[in-house]
GROMACS .gro file of C-alpha atoms in nm:
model
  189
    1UNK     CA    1  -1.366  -1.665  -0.933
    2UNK     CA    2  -1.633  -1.601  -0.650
    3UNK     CA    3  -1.536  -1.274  -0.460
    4UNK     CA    4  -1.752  -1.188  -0.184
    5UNK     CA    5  -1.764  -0.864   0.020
    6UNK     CA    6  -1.804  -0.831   0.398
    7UNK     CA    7  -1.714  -0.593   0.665
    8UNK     CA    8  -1.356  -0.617   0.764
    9UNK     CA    9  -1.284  -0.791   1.122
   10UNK     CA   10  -0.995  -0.904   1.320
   11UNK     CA   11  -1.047  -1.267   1.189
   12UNK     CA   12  -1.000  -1.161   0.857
   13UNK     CA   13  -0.707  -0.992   0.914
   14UNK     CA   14  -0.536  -1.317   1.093
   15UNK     CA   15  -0.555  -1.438   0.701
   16UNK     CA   16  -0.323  -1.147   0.615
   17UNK     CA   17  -0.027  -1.315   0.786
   18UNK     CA   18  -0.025  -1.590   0.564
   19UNK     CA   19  -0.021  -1.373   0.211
   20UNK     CA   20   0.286  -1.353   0.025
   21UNK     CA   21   0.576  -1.113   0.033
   22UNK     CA   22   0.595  -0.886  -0.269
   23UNK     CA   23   0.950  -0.947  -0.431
   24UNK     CA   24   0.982  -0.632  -0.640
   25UNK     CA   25   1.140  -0.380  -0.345
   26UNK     CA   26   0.938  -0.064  -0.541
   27UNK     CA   27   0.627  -0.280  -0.347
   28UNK     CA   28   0.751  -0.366  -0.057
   29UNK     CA   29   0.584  -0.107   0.150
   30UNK     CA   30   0.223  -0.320   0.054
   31UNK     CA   31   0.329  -0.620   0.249
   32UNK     CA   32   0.193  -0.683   0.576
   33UNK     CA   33   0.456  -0.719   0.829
   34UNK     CA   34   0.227  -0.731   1.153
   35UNK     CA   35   0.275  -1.086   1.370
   36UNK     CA   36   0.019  -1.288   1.548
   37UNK     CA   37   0.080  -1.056   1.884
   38UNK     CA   38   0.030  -0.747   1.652
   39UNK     CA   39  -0.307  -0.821   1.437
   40UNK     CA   40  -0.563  -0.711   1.721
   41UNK     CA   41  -0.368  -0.367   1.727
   42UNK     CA   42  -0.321  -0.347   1.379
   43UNK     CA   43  -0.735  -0.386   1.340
   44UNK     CA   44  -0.835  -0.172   1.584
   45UNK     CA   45  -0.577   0.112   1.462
   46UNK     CA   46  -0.765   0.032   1.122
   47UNK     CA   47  -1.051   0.042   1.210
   48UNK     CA   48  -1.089   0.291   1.443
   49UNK     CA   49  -1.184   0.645   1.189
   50UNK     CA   50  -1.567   0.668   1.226
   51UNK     CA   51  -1.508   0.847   0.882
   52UNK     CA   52  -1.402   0.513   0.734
   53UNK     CA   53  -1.573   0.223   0.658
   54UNK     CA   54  -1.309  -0.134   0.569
   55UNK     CA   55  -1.403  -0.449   0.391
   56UNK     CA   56  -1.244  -0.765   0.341
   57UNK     CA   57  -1.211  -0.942  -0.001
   58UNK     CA   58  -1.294  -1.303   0.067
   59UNK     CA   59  -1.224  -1.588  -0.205
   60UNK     CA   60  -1.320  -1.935  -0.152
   61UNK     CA   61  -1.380  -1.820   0.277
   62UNK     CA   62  -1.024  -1.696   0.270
   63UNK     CA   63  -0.947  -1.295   0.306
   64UNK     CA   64  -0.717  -1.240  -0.017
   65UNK     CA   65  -0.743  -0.862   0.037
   66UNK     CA   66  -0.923  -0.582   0.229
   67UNK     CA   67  -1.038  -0.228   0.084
   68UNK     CA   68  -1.189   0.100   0.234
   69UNK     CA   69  -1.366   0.389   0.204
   70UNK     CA   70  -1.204   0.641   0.424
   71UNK     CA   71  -1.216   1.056   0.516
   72UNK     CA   72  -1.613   0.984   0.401
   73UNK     CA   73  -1.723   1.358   0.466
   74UNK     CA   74  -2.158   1.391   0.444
   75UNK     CA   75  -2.039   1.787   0.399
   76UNK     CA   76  -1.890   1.731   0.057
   77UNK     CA   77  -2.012   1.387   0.009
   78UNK     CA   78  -1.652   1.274  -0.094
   79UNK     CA   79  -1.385   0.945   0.032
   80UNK     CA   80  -1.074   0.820  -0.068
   81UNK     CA   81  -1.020   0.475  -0.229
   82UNK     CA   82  -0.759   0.195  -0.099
   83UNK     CA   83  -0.742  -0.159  -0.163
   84UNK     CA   84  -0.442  -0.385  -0.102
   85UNK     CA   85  -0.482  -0.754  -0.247
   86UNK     CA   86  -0.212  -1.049  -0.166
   87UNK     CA   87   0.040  -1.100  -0.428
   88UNK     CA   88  -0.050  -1.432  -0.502
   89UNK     CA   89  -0.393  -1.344  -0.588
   90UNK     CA   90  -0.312  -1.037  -0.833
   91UNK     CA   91  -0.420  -1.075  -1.180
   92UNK     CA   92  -0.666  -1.262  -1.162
   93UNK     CA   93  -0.988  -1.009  -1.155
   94UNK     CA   94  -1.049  -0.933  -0.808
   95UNK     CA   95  -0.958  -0.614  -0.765
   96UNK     CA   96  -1.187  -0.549  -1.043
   97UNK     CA   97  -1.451  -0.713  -0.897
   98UNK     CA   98  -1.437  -0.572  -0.524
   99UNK     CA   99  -1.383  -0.224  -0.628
  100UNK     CA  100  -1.650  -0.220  -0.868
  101UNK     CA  101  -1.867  -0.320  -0.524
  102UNK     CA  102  -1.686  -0.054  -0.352
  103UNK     CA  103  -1.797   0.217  -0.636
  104UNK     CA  104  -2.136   0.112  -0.593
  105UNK     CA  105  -2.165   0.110  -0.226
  106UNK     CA  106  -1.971   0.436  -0.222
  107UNK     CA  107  -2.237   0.624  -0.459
  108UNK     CA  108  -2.534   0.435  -0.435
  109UNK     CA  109  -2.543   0.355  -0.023
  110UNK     CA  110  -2.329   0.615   0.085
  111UNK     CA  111  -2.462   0.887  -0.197
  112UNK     CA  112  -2.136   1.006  -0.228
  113UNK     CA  113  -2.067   1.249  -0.565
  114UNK     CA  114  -1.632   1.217  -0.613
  115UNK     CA  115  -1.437   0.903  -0.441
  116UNK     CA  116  -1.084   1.005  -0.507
  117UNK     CA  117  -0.746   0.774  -0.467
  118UNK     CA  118  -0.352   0.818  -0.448
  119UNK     CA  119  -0.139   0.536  -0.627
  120UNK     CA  120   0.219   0.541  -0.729
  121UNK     CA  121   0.351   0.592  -1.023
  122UNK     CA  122   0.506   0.279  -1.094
  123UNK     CA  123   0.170   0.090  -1.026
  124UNK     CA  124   0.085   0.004  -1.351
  125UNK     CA  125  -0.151  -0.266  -1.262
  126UNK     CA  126  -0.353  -0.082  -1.030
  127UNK     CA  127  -0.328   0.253  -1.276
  128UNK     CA  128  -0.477   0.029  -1.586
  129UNK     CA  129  -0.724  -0.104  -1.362
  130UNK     CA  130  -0.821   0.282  -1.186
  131UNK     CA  131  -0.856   0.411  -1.580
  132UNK     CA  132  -1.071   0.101  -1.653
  133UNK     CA  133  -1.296   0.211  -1.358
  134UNK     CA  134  -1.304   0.586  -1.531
  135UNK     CA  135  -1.068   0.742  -1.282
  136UNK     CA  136  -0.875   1.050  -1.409
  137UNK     CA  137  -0.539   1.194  -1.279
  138UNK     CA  138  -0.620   1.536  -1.152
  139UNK     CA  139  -0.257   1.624  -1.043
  140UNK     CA  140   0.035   1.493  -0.896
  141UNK     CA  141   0.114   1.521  -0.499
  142UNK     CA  142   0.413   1.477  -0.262
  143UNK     CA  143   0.361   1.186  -0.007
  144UNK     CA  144   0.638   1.018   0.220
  145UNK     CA  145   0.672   0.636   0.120
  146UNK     CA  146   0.938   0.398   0.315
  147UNK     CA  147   1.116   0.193   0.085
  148UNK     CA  148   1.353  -0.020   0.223
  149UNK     CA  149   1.633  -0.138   0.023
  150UNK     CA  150   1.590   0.125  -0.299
  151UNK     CA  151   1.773   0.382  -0.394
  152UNK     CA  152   1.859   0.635  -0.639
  153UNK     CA  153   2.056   0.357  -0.839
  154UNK     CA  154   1.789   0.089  -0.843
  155UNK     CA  155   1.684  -0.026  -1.189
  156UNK     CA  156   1.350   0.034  -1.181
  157UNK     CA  157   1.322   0.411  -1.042
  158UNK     CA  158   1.505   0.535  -1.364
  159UNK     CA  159   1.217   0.619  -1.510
  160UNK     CA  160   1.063   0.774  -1.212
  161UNK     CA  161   1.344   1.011  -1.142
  162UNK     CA  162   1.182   1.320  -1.209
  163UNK     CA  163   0.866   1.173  -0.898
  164UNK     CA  164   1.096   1.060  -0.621
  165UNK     CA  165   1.328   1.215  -0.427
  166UNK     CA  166   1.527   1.024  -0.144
  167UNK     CA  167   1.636   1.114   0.182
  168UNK     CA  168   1.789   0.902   0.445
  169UNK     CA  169   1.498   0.694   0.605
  170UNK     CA  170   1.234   0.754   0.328
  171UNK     CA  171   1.131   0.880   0.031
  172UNK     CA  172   0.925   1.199  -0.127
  173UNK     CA  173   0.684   1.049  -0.446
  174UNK     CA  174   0.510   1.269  -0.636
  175UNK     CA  175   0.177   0.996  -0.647
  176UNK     CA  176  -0.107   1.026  -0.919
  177UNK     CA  177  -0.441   1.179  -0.755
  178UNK     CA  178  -0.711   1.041  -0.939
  179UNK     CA  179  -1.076   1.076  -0.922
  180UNK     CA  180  -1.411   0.968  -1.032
  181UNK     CA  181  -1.744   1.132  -1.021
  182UNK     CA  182  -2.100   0.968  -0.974
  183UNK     CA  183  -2.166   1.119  -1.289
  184UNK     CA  184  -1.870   0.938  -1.488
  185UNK     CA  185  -1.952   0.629  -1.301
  186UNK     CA  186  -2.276   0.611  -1.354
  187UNK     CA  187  -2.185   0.661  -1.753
  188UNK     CA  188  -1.949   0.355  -1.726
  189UNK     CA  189  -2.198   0.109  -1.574
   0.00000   0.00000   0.00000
């Protein structure tokens, strides 16, 4: 696997349209629905936070994901983590790989001291890879997720009951906060 880093552009994200569809519905709010007439707008809403800074996640010349720093604050010298990868290359490392990038550019180039990161609860990938990293759940908060085609009844929730609470047109998950310090990090490197 040869992952390489660069800042994200429109190009890039024309590679999105071609990923695969998550088939688990408890996902289905990760896949990227934009057309061809929609990816300039898409970008530019991206990309246009002066507080953020967006990568793609290239493999073989081919963006198989895109990541960001965003809310970077100089004040308290904090951001918030986010990486979505296609479906069809999960598992297989790069997530590790980019974020661990990510960390360093975060801490090292940006000088940050705490990058912090929301993730659901039912993300058990991304939470074993976030605890690998030496994230730690501070608390859990409330955020509004669409998920179309789940309810109350579906399968897979069960276990979430107690996080989730459904209304007509969305839902209210209780999502892990997690964060890491440059102190931790710098420990686990």
């Amino acid at each position: 696997m040869s992952v390489h880093i660069e800042p994200l552009q429109e190009a890039h994200v024309r590679d999105f349209l071609n990923w695969r569809d998550h088939r688990d519905p408890l996902y289905a709010m990760y896949n990227f629905i934009e057309t061809e007439e929609t990816v300039g707008e898409w970008y530019r809403w991206k990309t246009k936070g002066a507080r953020d800074d967006y990568f793609a996640i290239l493999e073989d010349g081919r963006a198989v994901g895109y990541m960001g720093l965003k809310h970077i604050s100089a004040i308290t010298r904090t951001a918030e983590v986010g990486i979505i990868i296609d479906p069809a290359y999960s598992g297989r490392g790069i997530g590790h790989a980019a974020l661990t990038w990510l960390l360093a550019y975060g801490f090292e180039d940006l000088a940050l001291m705490r990058i912090h990161l929301e993730v659901l609860p039912w993300n058990r990938r991304a939470l074993a890879l976030y605890r690998r990293l030496e994230f730690r759940k501070t608390r859990e908060v409330p955020r509004q997720v669409e998920m179309p085609g789940v309810d109350a009844s579906h399968a897979a929730i069960v276990p979430f009951a107690d996080r989730i609470r459904f209304h007509r047109d969305y839902a209210v998950v209780w999502v892990d906060h997690m964060v890491l310090s440059k102190d931790r990090w710098r420990r686990a490197i």
